[in-house]
Amino acid sequence: MTAEKSLKVALLGCGTVGAQVARILLEDAAALADRSGAALELTGIAVRNTASERDVQLPAELFTTDANSLIDQADVVIELLGGLHPAGDYIARALKRGASVITGNKALIAAQGAQLNQLAAEHGAQLRYEAAVAGAIPILRPIADSLAGDHITKVMGIVNGTTNFILDAMDSTGAAFDDVLAQAQALGYAEADPTADVGGHDAAAKAAILASLAFHTTVSSDQVHTEGITEVSAQDVAAAAEAGYVIKLLAIAEHAEAGVSVRVYPSLIKRSHPLASVRGAFNAVFVEAENAGDLMFYGAGAGGNPTASAVMGDVVAVARQLAAGAGLPNGSADQPVNLLDFEQITTSYWIGLSVKDQPGVLASIAAVFGEHGVSIESMSQHSDADGEGSALRILTHRGAEAALRTTVDAVAALDAVHSVTSVMRVEGN
Ligand SMILES: NC(=O)C1=CN([C@@H]2O[C@H](COP(=O)(O)OP(=O)(O)OC[C@H]3O[C@@H](n4cnc5c(N)ncnc54)[C@H](O)[C@@H]3O)[C@@H](O)[C@H]2O)C=CC1
Ligand SMILES: N[C@@H](CC=O)C(=O)O
Ligand code: NA
């Protein structure tokens, strides 16, 4: 079948993801036209340097440094530059012209998604960003469309491939943090500035987008409590493994009666939990909804080809709408929600202590927990590596974050305690 309509597609960026998107647009042109109902004509690729060497061979005449001219003649703009500027300006320019936009830029959407969605709606354009969260995994459309008739109560998952790759390698091979990060960068998983990955900010942007769609509201990344994995040591990983746990960087968005909480932190989960088996740069997202119950989405969370697949899914969806001449409402109604302070959330703690090996120590520590109303689920004691004292590991029942923190501070102040060697939250118990 030959498509009668033709849509001009402008691509901004030809890095890890952009190059694969260009390849698919050119290689799969016939199939894409069939599925879209319109031929997708790649009119140009905006880059910084037209003469740069690239991994994918693409026709030289497509490259330009003039992004604005490309945007100004496009029906569809694919933004794969990353960063807030100039990506945000280019997207706004396209939407104001009524051109639809596809992006994988979670940092931008988590910061300015509400304004950009508004701009799209005002100009009858579409803005789609499935690639921005959990790479290839279809997660935003299931949340925004398939579950639109339900009430989502919780979204919890591993949404950063780089940190999962690092934590997995530390767990399975005992590899050092820096070596594994370099591998993740070479494989195209990491952000241009990898501190966005290891500092938890990339996952926080994704958590904000997930919470916004799941709870029909606007949550921005600066409202997400964010802790990265830079403080997770090889000793933490080994101690967790010994106790039957694995450490994962989790993004959690919860809608309870008291309000909404959105947070990212490294967390212990039991080895038997499905999230524990998410290896390498894979991602997995659990969604709990009132009527649907529990759903799990799993797949490649990063990398050029997987992410390009999500981009292309959005391109075809947009093209179908444009070919059919139909408009599509963007996102869902913005409802105000009460965002909880991080101190108000409930979680359980796994605490490692180095203590003096003398009578009465356990009783004094247990007393502090009792005084703060935090109950202990289990406690184990081993000799310290240096034989100077004892290593204690305490798992608490769920309690308010504020109470757990004050308890740790009070325990640290005890004479019998040399140091607090690790504090980590436990999820999925
Ligand atoms: N790599 C991955 O696994 C994933 C990436 N993403 C997102 O996709 C987007 C692109 O990511 P990657 O392809 O990995 O990044 P990248 O760094 O490999 O590619 C970006 C390209 O854009 C170019 N660029 C930046 N600013 C420019 C400008 N002003 N004008 C022209 N060219 C410019 C850079 O030189 C680079 O070649 C980012 O928003 C990223 O967060 C989303 C999901 C997964
Ligand atoms: N840097 C990100 C890329 C995908 O979003 C990651 O590691 O997950
Ligand atoms: Na996705």
mmCIF file of N, CA, C and O in Angstrom, residues 195-267:
data_model
loop_
_atom_site.group_PDB
_atom_site.id
_atom_site.type_symbol
_atom_site.label_atom_id
_atom_site.label_comp_id
_atom_site.label_asym_id
_atom_site.label_seq_id
_atom_site.Cartn_x
_atom_site.Cartn_y
_atom_site.Cartn_z
ATOM 1 N N THR A 195 26.468 12.187 36.481
ATOM 2 C CA THR A 195 26.029 12.461 37.861
ATOM 3 C C THR A 195 24.501 12.494 37.925
ATOM 4 O O THR A 195 23.919 12.269 38.974
ATOM 5 N N ALA A 196 23.851 12.759 36.779
ATOM 6 C CA ALA A 196 22.384 12.707 36.750
ATOM 7 C C ALA A 196 21.902 11.286 37.050
ATOM 8 O O ALA A 196 20.861 11.098 37.677
ATOM 9 N N ASP A 197 22.665 10.287 36.619
ATOM 10 C CA ASP A 197 22.292 8.895 36.882
ATOM 11 C C ASP A 197 22.639 8.512 38.318
ATOM 12 O O ASP A 197 21.759 8.152 39.098
ATOM 13 N N VAL A 198 23.942 8.623 38.661
ATOM 14 C CA VAL A 198 24.371 8.100 39.962
ATOM 15 C C VAL A 198 23.844 8.945 41.124
ATOM 16 O O VAL A 198 23.690 8.454 42.235
ATOM 17 N N GLY A 199 23.532 10.212 40.871
ATOM 18 C CA GLY A 199 22.963 11.067 41.917
ATOM 19 C C GLY A 199 21.454 10.879 42.079
ATOM 20 O O GLY A 199 20.833 11.508 42.948
ATOM 21 N N GLY A 200 20.847 10.044 41.243
ATOM 22 C CA GLY A 200 19.411 9.763 41.372
ATOM 23 C C GLY A 200 18.518 10.769 40.657
ATOM 24 O O GLY A 200 17.291 10.623 40.650
ATOM 25 N N HIS A 201 19.108 11.809 40.015
ATOM 26 C CA HIS A 201 18.277 12.872 39.422
ATOM 27 C C HIS A 201 17.523 12.403 38.181
ATOM 28 O O HIS A 201 16.394 12.829 37.924
ATOM 29 N N ASP A 202 18.159 11.524 37.390
ATOM 30 C CA ASP A 202 17.469 10.976 36.216
ATOM 31 C C ASP A 202 16.249 10.160 36.676
ATOM 32 O O ASP A 202 15.153 10.312 36.129
ATOM 33 N N ALA A 203 16.451 9.342 37.696
ATOM 34 C CA ALA A 203 15.322 8.550 38.217
ATOM 35 C C ALA A 203 14.259 9.475 38.823
ATOM 36 O O ALA A 203 13.051 9.209 38.717
ATOM 37 N N ALA A 204 14.700 10.577 39.443
ATOM 38 C CA ALA A 204 13.745 11.515 40.044
ATOM 39 C C ALA A 204 12.886 12.178 38.965
ATOM 40 O O ALA A 204 11.670 12.355 39.144
ATOM 41 N N ALA A 205 13.505 12.527 37.835
ATOM 42 C CA ALA A 205 12.733 13.124 36.736
ATOM 43 C C ALA A 205 11.690 12.125 36.250
ATOM 44 O O ALA A 205 10.520 12.471 36.009
ATOM 45 N N LYS A 206 12.102 10.860 36.130
ATOM 46 C CA LYS A 206 11.170 9.825 35.674
ATOM 47 C C LYS A 206 10.056 9.604 36.701
ATOM 48 O O LYS A 206 8.887 9.413 36.346
ATOM 49 N N ALA A 207 10.430 9.630 37.982
ATOM 50 C CA ALA A 207 9.421 9.462 39.041
ATOM 51 C C ALA A 207 8.399 10.597 38.978
ATOM 52 O O ALA A 207 7.192 10.385 39.164
ATOM 53 N N ALA A 208 8.882 11.814 38.714
ATOM 54 C CA ALA A 208 7.974 12.967 38.627
ATOM 55 C C ALA A 208 7.003 12.791 37.458
ATOM 56 O O ALA A 208 5.795 13.065 37.583
ATOM 57 N N ILE A 209 7.512 12.309 36.332
ATOM 58 C CA ILE A 209 6.651 12.108 35.156
ATOM 59 C C ILE A 209 5.635 10.999 35.445
ATOM 60 O O ILE A 209 4.437 11.137 35.143
ATOM 61 N N LEU A 210 6.105 9.914 36.052
ATOM 62 C CA LEU A 210 5.189 8.808 36.377
ATOM 63 C C LEU A 210 4.096 9.277 37.334
ATOM 64 O O LEU A 210 2.916 8.978 37.140
ATOM 65 N N ALA A 211 4.496 10.020 38.375
ATOM 66 C CA ALA A 211 3.506 10.493 39.366
ATOM 67 C C ALA A 211 2.511 11.443 38.708
ATOM 68 O O ALA A 211 1.303 11.381 38.977
ATOM 69 N N SER A 212 3.006 12.323 37.842
ATOM 70 C CA SER A 212 2.112 13.296 37.190
ATOM 71 C C SER A 212 1.039 12.566 36.377
ATOM 72 O O SER A 212 -0.145 12.901 36.459
ATOM 73 N N LEU A 213 1.465 11.566 35.603
ATOM 74 C CA LEU A 213 0.493 10.855 34.759
ATOM 75 C C LEU A 213 -0.394 9.931 35.596
ATOM 76 O O LEU A 213 -1.600 9.848 35.374
ATOM 77 N N ALA A 214 0.210 9.242 36.554
ATOM 78 C CA ALA A 214 -0.563 8.270 37.341
ATOM 79 C C ALA A 214 -1.616 8.959 38.206
ATOM 80 O O ALA A 214 -2.716 8.438 38.379
ATOM 81 N N PHE A 215 -1.269 10.147 38.731
ATOM 82 C CA PHE A 215 -2.177 10.797 39.683
ATOM 83 C C PHE A 215 -2.844 12.041 39.091
ATOM 84 O O PHE A 215 -3.424 12.847 39.826
ATOM 85 N N HIS A 216 -2.748 12.213 37.760
ATOM 86 C CA HIS A 216 -3.441 13.296 37.041
ATOM 87 C C HIS A 216 -3.134 14.656 37.657
ATOM 88 O O HIS A 216 -4.026 15.434 38.008
ATOM 89 N N THR A 217 -1.847 14.908 37.838
ATOM 90 C CA THR A 217 -1.448 16.143 38.495
ATOM 91 C C THR A 217 -0.111 16.612 37.908
ATOM 92 O O THR A 217 0.312 16.100 36.886
ATOM 93 N N THR A 218 0.512 17.589 38.528
ATOM 94 C CA THR A 218 1.849 17.996 38.099
ATOM 95 C C THR A 218 2.815 17.850 39.260
ATOM 96 O O THR A 218 2.659 18.508 40.286
ATOM 97 N N VAL A 219 3.770 16.974 39.086
ATOM 98 C CA VAL A 219 4.854 16.849 40.068
ATOM 99 C C VAL A 219 6.137 17.138 39.304
ATOM 100 O O VAL A 219 6.353 16.595 38.219
ATOM 101 N N SER A 220 6.965 18.026 39.833
ATOM 102 C CA SER A 220 8.224 18.311 39.131
ATOM 103 C C SER A 220 9.375 17.641 39.882
ATOM 104 O O SER A 220 9.236 17.261 41.051
ATOM 105 N N SER A 221 10.529 17.521 39.200
ATOM 106 C CA SER A 221 11.614 16.740 39.817
ATOM 107 C C SER A 221 12.097 17.347 41.125
ATOM 108 O O SER A 221 12.543 16.624 42.007
ATOM 109 N N ASP A 222 11.982 18.694 41.276
ATOM 110 C CA ASP A 222 12.458 19.268 42.544
ATOM 111 C C ASP A 222 11.525 18.941 43.710
ATOM 112 O O ASP A 222 11.836 19.232 44.859
ATOM 113 N N GLN A 223 10.368 18.312 43.427
ATOM 114 C CA GLN A 223 9.470 17.901 44.521
ATOM 115 C C GLN A 223 9.679 16.433 44.901
ATOM 116 O O GLN A 223 8.951 15.890 45.720
ATOM 117 N N VAL A 224 10.670 15.817 44.260
ATOM 118 C CA VAL A 224 10.925 14.393 44.518
ATOM 119 C C VAL A 224 12.085 14.271 45.503
ATOM 120 O O VAL A 224 13.175 14.810 45.249
ATOM 121 N N HIS A 225 11.873 13.575 46.611
ATOM 122 C CA HIS A 225 12.981 13.338 47.542
ATOM 123 C C HIS A 225 13.977 12.405 46.831
ATOM 124 O O HIS A 225 13.607 11.310 46.414
ATOM 125 N N THR A 226 15.226 12.848 46.702
ATOM 126 C CA THR A 226 16.166 12.125 45.844
ATOM 127 C C THR A 226 17.474 11.768 46.555
ATOM 128 O O THR A 226 18.162 12.645 47.070
ATOM 129 N N GLU A 227 17.776 10.490 46.574
ATOM 130 C CA GLU A 227 19.078 10.027 47.063
ATOM 131 C C GLU A 227 19.645 9.108 45.986
ATOM 132 O O GLU A 227 18.925 8.252 45.469
ATOM 133 N N GLY A 228 20.918 9.283 45.648
ATOM 134 C CA GLY A 228 21.532 8.452 44.604
ATOM 135 C C GLY A 228 22.293 7.282 45.193
ATOM 136 O O GLY A 228 22.097 6.920 46.355
ATOM 137 N N ILE A 229 23.179 6.714 44.363
ATOM 138 C CA ILE A 229 23.878 5.501 44.823
ATOM 139 C C ILE A 229 25.349 5.757 45.143
ATOM 140 O O ILE A 229 26.100 4.816 45.383
ATOM 141 N N THR A 230 25.756 7.043 45.161
ATOM 142 C CA THR A 230 27.187 7.307 45.340
ATOM 143 C C THR A 230 27.691 6.887 46.730
ATOM 144 O O THR A 230 28.868 6.641 46.911
ATOM 145 N N GLU A 231 26.763 6.823 47.696
ATOM 146 C CA GLU A 231 27.184 6.436 49.051
ATOM 147 C C GLU A 231 27.114 4.925 49.266
ATOM 148 O O GLU A 231 27.467 4.435 50.337
ATOM 149 N N VAL A 232 26.609 4.189 48.269
ATOM 150 C CA VAL A 232 26.491 2.732 48.441
ATOM 151 C C VAL A 232 27.882 2.120 48.240
ATOM 152 O O VAL A 232 28.485 2.270 47.188
ATOM 153 N N SER A 233 28.369 1.439 49.279
ATOM 154 C CA SER A 233 29.728 0.900 49.199
ATOM 155 C C SER A 233 29.700 -0.587 48.866
ATOM 156 O O SER A 233 28.662 -1.244 48.985
ATOM 157 N N ALA A 234 30.870 -1.095 48.474
ATOM 158 C CA ALA A 234 30.990 -2.539 48.212
ATOM 159 C C ALA A 234 30.636 -3.319 49.478
ATOM 160 O O ALA A 234 30.035 -4.393 49.419
ATOM 161 N N GLN A 235 30.960 -2.741 50.650
ATOM 162 C CA GLN A 235 30.637 -3.410 51.924
ATOM 163 C C GLN A 235 29.127 -3.496 52.121
ATOM 164 O O GLN A 235 28.606 -4.508 52.588
ATOM 165 N N ASP A 236 28.401 -2.399 51.775
ATOM 166 C CA ASP A 236 26.930 -2.420 51.894
ATOM 167 C C ASP A 236 26.362 -3.533 51.020
ATOM 168 O O ASP A 236 25.474 -4.280 51.435
ATOM 169 N N VAL A 237 26.883 -3.609 49.783
ATOM 170 C CA VAL A 237 26.370 -4.603 48.830
ATOM 171 C C VAL A 237 26.623 -6.005 49.374
ATOM 172 O O VAL A 237 25.735 -6.869 49.367
ATOM 173 N N ALA A 238 27.847 -6.215 49.907
ATOM 174 C CA ALA A 238 28.197 -7.544 50.417
ATOM 175 C C ALA A 238 27.370 -7.891 51.651
ATOM 176 O O ALA A 238 26.873 -9.023 51.782
ATOM 177 N N ALA A 239 27.180 -6.909 52.545
ATOM 178 C CA ALA A 239 26.405 -7.180 53.767
ATOM 179 C C ALA A 239 24.949 -7.464 53.407
ATOM 180 O O ALA A 239 24.315 -8.357 53.992
ATOM 181 N N ALA A 240 24.416 -6.735 52.440
ATOM 182 C CA ALA A 240 23.026 -6.974 52.005
ATOM 183 C C ALA A 240 22.915 -8.383 51.435
ATOM 184 O O ALA A 240 21.965 -9.125 51.746
ATOM 185 N N ALA A 241 23.902 -8.762 50.622
ATOM 186 C CA ALA A 241 23.870 -10.091 49.993
ATOM 187 C C ALA A 241 23.883 -11.182 51.065
ATOM 188 O O ALA A 241 23.139 -12.156 50.985
ATOM 189 N N GLU A 242 24.722 -10.970 52.079
ATOM 190 C CA GLU A 242 24.836 -11.956 53.156
ATOM 191 C C GLU A 242 23.501 -12.153 53.873
ATOM 192 O O GLU A 242 23.156 -13.241 54.294
ATOM 193 N N ALA A 243 22.742 -11.061 53.960
ATOM 194 C CA ALA A 243 21.458 -11.120 54.667
ATOM 195 C C ALA A 243 20.305 -11.507 53.725
ATOM 196 O O ALA A 243 19.145 -11.474 54.128
ATOM 197 N N GLY A 244 20.612 -11.837 52.470
ATOM 198 C CA GLY A 244 19.552 -12.283 51.541
ATOM 199 C C GLY A 244 18.872 -11.146 50.797
ATOM 200 O O GLY A 244 17.764 -11.307 50.277
ATOM 201 N N TYR A 245 19.548 -9.986 50.743
ATOM 202 C CA TYR A 245 18.968 -8.827 50.051
ATOM 203 C C TYR A 245 19.833 -8.404 48.881
ATOM 204 O O TYR A 245 21.016 -8.754 48.789
ATOM 205 N N VAL A 246 19.240 -7.576 48.018
ATOM 206 C CA VAL A 246 20.004 -6.948 46.962
ATOM 207 C C VAL A 246 19.658 -5.456 47.011
ATOM 208 O O VAL A 246 18.548 -5.090 47.434
ATOM 209 N N ILE A 247 20.621 -4.594 46.626
ATOM 210 C CA ILE A 247 20.362 -3.149 46.681
ATOM 211 C C ILE A 247 19.965 -2.656 45.294
ATOM 212 O O ILE A 247 20.658 -2.925 44.315
ATOM 213 N N LYS A 248 18.848 -1.960 45.202
ATOM 214 C CA LYS A 248 18.370 -1.395 43.936
ATOM 215 C C LYS A 248 18.007 0.075 44.148
ATOM 216 O O LYS A 248 17.519 0.437 45.231
ATOM 217 N N LEU A 249 18.216 0.885 43.115
ATOM 218 C CA LEU A 249 17.747 2.271 43.201
ATOM 219 C C LEU A 249 16.275 2.270 42.777
ATOM 220 O O LEU A 249 15.957 1.950 41.631
ATOM 221 N N LEU A 250 15.401 2.608 43.712
ATOM 222 C CA LEU A 250 13.963 2.548 43.425
ATOM 223 C C LEU A 250 13.365 3.940 43.275
ATOM 224 O O LEU A 250 13.736 4.876 43.993
ATOM 225 N N ALA A 251 12.433 4.050 42.350
ATOM 226 C CA ALA A 251 11.597 5.258 42.231
ATOM 227 C C ALA A 251 10.201 4.854 42.697
ATOM 228 O O ALA A 251 9.664 3.848 42.228
ATOM 229 N N ILE A 252 9.665 5.629 43.627
ATOM 230 C CA ILE A 252 8.364 5.257 44.211
ATOM 231 C C ILE A 252 7.434 6.462 44.185
ATOM 232 O O ILE A 252 7.801 7.555 44.626
ATOM 233 N N ALA A 253 6.239 6.263 43.641
ATOM 234 C CA ALA A 253 5.202 7.303 43.674
ATOM 235 C C ALA A 253 3.970 6.653 44.290
ATOM 236 O O ALA A 253 3.466 5.659 43.774
ATOM 237 N N GLU A 254 3.521 7.220 45.406
ATOM 238 C CA GLU A 254 2.430 6.586 46.150
ATOM 239 C C GLU A 254 1.314 7.583 46.382
ATOM 240 O O GLU A 254 1.594 8.738 46.733
ATOM 241 N N HIS A 255 0.071 7.120 46.207
ATOM 242 C CA HIS A 255 -1.082 7.982 46.482
ATOM 243 C C HIS A 255 -1.857 7.359 47.631
ATOM 244 O O HIS A 255 -2.602 6.411 47.432
ATOM 245 N N ALA A 256 -1.617 7.871 48.838
ATOM 246 C CA ALA A 256 -2.334 7.351 50.000
ATOM 247 C C ALA A 256 -3.408 8.369 50.372
ATOM 248 O O ALA A 256 -3.499 9.429 49.757
ATOM 249 N N GLU A 257 -4.205 8.033 51.401
ATOM 250 C CA GLU A 257 -5.277 8.957 51.806
ATOM 251 C C GLU A 257 -4.717 10.310 52.244
ATOM 252 O O GLU A 257 -5.245 11.361 51.895
ATOM 253 N N ALA A 258 -3.574 10.258 52.952
ATOM 254 C CA ALA A 258 -2.991 11.501 53.478
ATOM 255 C C ALA A 258 -2.414 12.386 52.374
ATOM 256 O O ALA A 258 -2.288 13.596 52.533
ATOM 257 N N GLY A 259 -2.048 11.792 51.254
ATOM 258 C CA GLY A 259 -1.449 12.585 50.170
ATOM 259 C C GLY A 259 -0.532 11.753 49.293
ATOM 260 O O GLY A 259 -0.480 10.532 49.407
ATOM 261 N N VAL A 260 0.204 12.476 48.469
ATOM 262 C CA VAL A 260 1.076 11.824 47.493
ATOM 263 C C VAL A 260 2.523 11.938 47.949
ATOM 264 O O VAL A 260 2.940 12.981 48.447
ATOM 265 N N SER A 261 3.269 10.852 47.794
ATOM 266 C CA SER A 261 4.703 10.930 48.084
ATOM 267 C C SER A 261 5.475 10.393 46.885
ATOM 268 O O SER A 261 5.101 9.375 46.302
ATOM 269 N N VAL A 262 6.524 11.116 46.495
ATOM 270 C CA VAL A 262 7.333 10.703 45.349
ATOM 271 C C VAL A 262 8.786 10.739 45.791
ATOM 272 O O VAL A 262 9.280 11.759 46.275
ATOM 273 N N ARG A 263 9.471 9.607 45.639
ATOM 274 C CA ARG A 263 10.821 9.524 46.200
ATOM 275 C C ARG A 263 11.699 8.551 45.428
ATOM 276 O O ARG A 263 11.194 7.620 44.797
ATOM 277 N N VAL A 264 12.999 8.789 45.521
ATOM 278 C CA VAL A 264 13.992 7.927 44.866
ATOM 279 C C VAL A 264 15.102 7.682 45.877
ATOM 280 O O VAL A 264 15.653 8.635 46.436
ATOM 281 N N TYR A 265 15.407 6.425 46.139
ATOM 282 C CA TYR A 265 16.549 6.117 47.003
ATOM 283 C C TYR A 265 16.996 4.680 46.795
ATOM 284 O O TYR A 265 16.242 3.843 46.316
ATOM 285 N N PRO A 266 18.275 4.396 47.168
ATOM 286 C CA PRO A 266 18.705 3.004 47.105
ATOM 287 C C PRO A 266 18.002 2.245 48.211
ATOM 288 O O PRO A 266 17.856 2.763 49.323
ATOM 289 N N SER A 267 17.560 1.061 47.900
ATOM 290 C CA SER A 267 16.759 0.335 48.869
ATOM 291 C C SER A 267 17.123 -1.143 48.834
ATOM 292 O O SER A 267 17.514 -1.673 47.788
#
